[in-house]
mmCIF file of C-alpha atoms in Angstrom:
data_model
loop_
_atom_site.group_PDB
_atom_site.id
_atom_site.type_symbol
_atom_site.label_atom_id
_atom_site.label_comp_id
_atom_site.label_asym_id
_atom_site.label_seq_id
_atom_site.Cartn_x
_atom_site.Cartn_y
_atom_site.Cartn_z
ATOM 1 C CA MET A 17 0.000 0.000 0.000
ATOM 2 C CA SER A 18 1.332 3.405 -0.947
ATOM 3 C CA ASP A 19 1.904 6.153 1.600
ATOM 4 C CA HIS A 20 -0.113 8.396 -0.704
ATOM 5 C CA TYR A 21 -3.363 6.618 0.108
ATOM 6 C CA VAL A 22 -5.631 8.465 2.519
ATOM 7 C CA HIS A 23 -7.615 6.271 4.881
ATOM 8 C CA ARG A 24 -11.213 7.238 5.389
ATOM 9 C CA LEU A 25 -12.915 7.397 8.755
ATOM 10 C CA GLN A 26 -15.857 5.188 9.587
ATOM 11 C CA VAL A 27 -19.037 7.244 9.499
ATOM 12 C CA SER A 28 -21.744 6.907 12.133
ATOM 13 C CA MET A 29 -24.065 9.599 10.734
ATOM 14 C CA PRO A 30 -23.890 9.881 6.938
ATOM 15 C CA LEU A 31 -24.407 13.342 5.481
ATOM 16 C CA ALA A 32 -27.342 12.049 3.396
ATOM 17 C CA THR A 33 -29.079 10.851 6.570
ATOM 18 C CA ALA A 34 -28.402 14.162 8.319
ATOM 19 C CA GLU A 35 -29.912 15.978 5.328
ATOM 20 C CA GLN A 36 -33.067 13.831 5.583
ATOM 21 C CA ILE A 37 -33.344 14.535 9.305
ATOM 22 C CA VAL A 38 -32.950 18.283 8.882
ATOM 23 C CA ALA A 39 -35.386 18.535 5.964
ATOM 24 C CA ALA A 40 -38.051 16.526 7.801
ATOM 25 C CA ALA A 41 -37.548 18.394 11.085
ATOM 26 C CA LEU A 42 -37.928 21.767 9.376
ATOM 27 C CA LYS A 43 -40.996 20.523 7.489
ATOM 28 C CA ALA A 44 -42.548 19.293 10.754
ATOM 29 C CA GLY A 45 -41.832 22.674 12.325
ATOM 30 C CA GLU A 46 -43.436 24.544 9.437
ATOM 31 C CA GLU A 47 -46.510 22.291 9.453
ATOM 32 C CA ALA A 48 -46.893 22.803 13.222
ATOM 33 C CA LYS A 49 -46.419 26.571 12.745
ATOM 34 C CA LEU A 50 -43.371 26.694 15.006
ATOM 35 C CA LEU A 51 -41.108 29.708 15.221
ATOM 36 C CA PRO A 52 -37.989 29.636 12.964
ATOM 37 C CA LEU A 53 -35.763 26.719 13.961
ATOM 38 C CA THR A 54 -32.075 25.931 13.975
ATOM 39 C CA VAL A 55 -31.219 22.234 13.587
ATOM 40 C CA ALA A 56 -27.878 20.622 14.415
ATOM 41 C CA VAL A 57 -27.075 17.002 13.570
ATOM 42 C CA LEU A 58 -24.025 15.504 15.286
ATOM 43 C CA ASP A 59 -22.331 12.172 14.700
ATOM 44 C CA ALA A 60 -21.682 9.725 17.550
ATOM 45 C CA GLY A 61 -18.408 11.505 18.347
ATOM 46 C CA GLY A 62 -20.136 14.855 18.799
ATOM 47 C CA ASN A 63 -18.906 16.339 15.522
ATOM 48 C CA ILE A 64 -21.246 18.575 13.538
ATOM 49 C CA VAL A 65 -22.441 16.818 10.393
ATOM 50 C CA LEU A 66 -25.018 19.432 9.407
ATOM 51 C CA LEU A 67 -26.237 22.717 10.848
ATOM 52 C CA LYS A 68 -29.100 24.641 9.289
ATOM 53 C CA ARG A 69 -30.771 27.812 10.511
ATOM 54 C CA GLN A 70 -34.095 29.062 9.167
ATOM 55 C CA ASP A 71 -34.379 32.729 8.331
ATOM 56 C CA GLY A 72 -35.350 34.628 11.447
ATOM 57 C CA SER A 73 -33.851 32.156 13.925
ATOM 58 C CA GLY A 74 -31.703 33.982 16.483
ATOM 59 C CA ASN A 75 -27.904 33.957 16.372
ATOM 60 C CA LEU A 76 -27.582 32.072 19.675
ATOM 61 C CA ARG A 77 -29.837 29.248 18.486
ATOM 62 C CA ALA A 78 -27.018 27.317 16.773
ATOM 63 C CA ASP A 79 -25.049 27.054 20.008
ATOM 64 C CA VAL A 80 -28.167 26.004 21.918
ATOM 65 C CA ALA A 81 -29.108 23.357 19.323
ATOM 66 C CA ILE A 82 -25.573 21.957 19.353
ATOM 67 C CA GLY A 83 -25.546 21.976 23.174
ATOM 68 C CA LYS A 84 -28.808 20.035 23.371
ATOM 69 C CA ALA A 85 -27.507 17.358 20.975
ATOM 70 C CA TRP A 86 -24.040 17.321 22.540
ATOM 71 C CA GLY A 87 -25.430 16.849 26.051
ATOM 72 C CA ALA A 88 -27.672 13.990 24.891
ATOM 73 C CA LEU A 89 -24.671 12.253 23.312
ATOM 74 C CA GLY A 90 -22.532 12.856 26.371
ATOM 75 C CA MET A 91 -25.040 11.306 28.741
ATOM 76 C CA GLY A 92 -26.547 8.684 26.403
ATOM 77 C CA ILE A 93 -30.097 9.923 27.007
ATOM 78 C CA SER A 94 -32.301 12.643 25.548
ATOM 79 C CA SER A 95 -31.965 16.170 26.862
ATOM 80 C CA ARG A 96 -35.560 15.898 28.176
ATOM 81 C CA THR A 97 -34.526 12.903 30.283
ATOM 82 C CA ILE A 98 -31.446 14.793 31.453
ATOM 83 C CA ARG A 99 -33.639 17.711 32.561
ATOM 84 C CA ASP A 100 -36.026 15.390 34.380
ATOM 85 C CA ARG A 101 -33.271 13.431 36.139
ATOM 86 C CA LEU A 102 -31.312 16.507 37.178
ATOM 87 C CA ARG A 103 -34.241 18.680 38.234
ATOM 88 C CA ASP A 104 -33.428 18.173 41.911
ATOM 89 C CA ARG A 105 -29.645 17.896 41.445
ATOM 90 C CA PRO A 106 -28.396 21.421 40.661
ATOM 91 C CA ALA A 107 -24.861 20.701 41.888
ATOM 92 C CA PHE A 108 -24.449 17.821 39.438
ATOM 93 C CA GLN A 109 -26.054 19.880 36.678
ATOM 94 C CA GLY A 110 -23.532 22.647 37.344
ATOM 95 C CA ALA A 111 -20.670 20.152 37.377
ATOM 96 C CA LEU A 112 -21.737 18.813 33.969
ATOM 97 C CA ALA A 113 -21.911 22.346 32.590
ATOM 98 C CA ALA A 114 -18.404 23.029 33.901
ATOM 99 C CA ALA A 115 -16.994 19.722 32.631
ATOM 100 C CA SER A 116 -18.400 20.429 29.170
ATOM 101 C CA ASP A 117 -17.054 24.004 29.001
ATOM 102 C CA GLY A 118 -20.645 25.257 28.986
ATOM 103 C CA ARG A 119 -21.769 23.168 25.997
ATOM 104 C CA PHE A 120 -24.295 21.162 28.054
ATOM 105 C CA ILE A 121 -27.906 22.339 27.510
ATOM 106 C CA PRO A 122 -30.258 20.213 29.694
ATOM 107 C CA VAL A 123 -33.667 21.066 28.233
ATOM 108 C CA PRO A 124 -35.813 19.185 25.666
ATOM 109 C CA GLY A 125 -34.773 19.401 22.039
ATOM 110 C CA GLY A 126 -31.754 17.064 22.100
ATOM 111 C CA VAL A 127 -32.763 13.690 20.640
ATOM 112 C CA LEU A 128 -30.612 10.610 20.120
ATOM 113 C CA ALA A 129 -30.675 8.913 16.710
ATOM 114 C CA LEU A 130 -30.496 5.130 17.007
ATOM 115 C CA SER A 131 -29.604 2.423 14.506
ATOM 116 C CA ALA A 132 -31.873 -0.570 13.918
ATOM 117 C CA GLY A 133 -29.840 -2.388 16.585
ATOM 118 C CA GLY A 134 -30.414 0.396 19.129
ATOM 119 C CA MET A 135 -26.900 1.875 18.955
ATOM 120 C CA VAL A 136 -26.481 5.648 19.079
ATOM 121 C CA ILE A 137 -25.277 6.892 15.700
ATOM 122 C CA GLY A 138 -25.712 10.585 16.438
ATOM 123 C CA ALA A 139 -28.001 13.208 17.875
ATOM 124 C CA VAL A 140 -30.209 16.046 16.725
ATOM 125 C CA GLY A 141 -30.554 19.306 18.593
ATOM 126 C CA ILE A 142 -33.138 21.928 17.768
ATOM 127 C CA SER A 143 -33.657 25.424 19.134
ATOM 128 C CA GLY A 144 -36.052 28.153 18.126
ATOM 129 C CA ASP A 145 -39.392 27.572 19.811
ATOM 130 C CA ALA A 146 -40.441 26.186 23.203
ATOM 131 C CA SER A 147 -38.218 23.237 24.127
ATOM 132 C CA ASP A 148 -40.986 20.625 23.869
ATOM 133 C CA LYS A 149 -41.835 21.926 20.396
ATOM 134 C CA ASP A 150 -38.157 21.780 19.403
ATOM 135 C CA GLU A 151 -38.063 18.176 20.592
ATOM 136 C CA TYR A 152 -41.182 17.320 18.575
ATOM 137 C CA ALA A 153 -39.525 18.516 15.357
ATOM 138 C CA ALA A 154 -36.309 16.630 16.176
ATOM 139 C CA ILE A 155 -38.158 13.356 16.772
ATOM 140 C CA MET A 156 -40.130 13.777 13.541
ATOM 141 C CA GLY A 157 -36.864 14.353 11.668
ATOM 142 C CA VAL A 158 -35.167 11.275 13.093
ATOM 143 C CA HIS A 159 -38.171 9.057 12.367
ATOM 144 C CA ALA A 160 -38.500 10.394 8.806
ATOM 145 C CA ALA A 161 -34.928 9.226 8.172
ATOM 146 C CA GLY A 162 -35.959 5.678 9.161
ATOM 147 C CA LEU A 163 -34.204 5.735 12.531
ATOM 148 C CA ALA A 164 -35.408 5.170 16.064
ATOM 149 C CA SER A 165 -35.092 7.969 18.603
ATOM 150 C CA HIS A 166 -34.708 8.569 22.306
ATOM 151 C CA PRO A 167 -37.160 9.688 23.412
ATOM 152 C CA GLU A 168 -39.370 7.610 21.162
ATOM 153 C CA ASN A 169 -42.275 10.080 21.250
ATOM 154 C CA PRO A 170 -42.690 13.794 21.943
ATOM 155 C CA ALA A 171 -44.145 14.986 25.220
ATOM 156 C CA GLU A 172 -47.927 14.501 25.219
ATOM 157 C CA ASN A 173 -48.591 18.214 25.666
ATOM 158 C CA TRP A 174 -45.871 19.515 23.290
ATOM 159 C CA ARG A 175 -48.390 21.693 21.387
ATOM 160 C CA ASP A 176 -49.225 23.585 24.608
ATOM 161 C CA ALA A 177 -45.614 24.458 25.456
ATOM 162 C CA GLY A 178 -44.891 28.173 25.599
ATOM 163 C CA LEU A 179 -41.777 30.288 25.680
#
């Protein structure tokens, strides 16, 4: 083998899959009349595969979307589950924020994308509307790409969530 050959990295979240997730999440948001969304898709290593911001979505939304997805990957559970588990543990929540250099966003909208075998292949983070509404769009995007998600379903009252 020549030294001129470049070895390729194994991909957990293909760009084509990330594009499907983002397109479907934005479509779900538009159909539900959500505020402008920013969607981040990360691979299993926490690297950004795709980031897309709708016109009118605030300039901090990208960092929030990435933080929701990044926190879900880091803990192996959705950001909704993180919020629920850490509700009464502010010291641990603060320690996670410090350990992650502030990238940890423990509110709904960070959804794990799972392979057919249940392995995490990446995560989607969305920011732009109420957190439960962000999570709804993320779950719809993951499912539209033919993947399972954690959480499997949006919160029952996601439509009633307010900012």
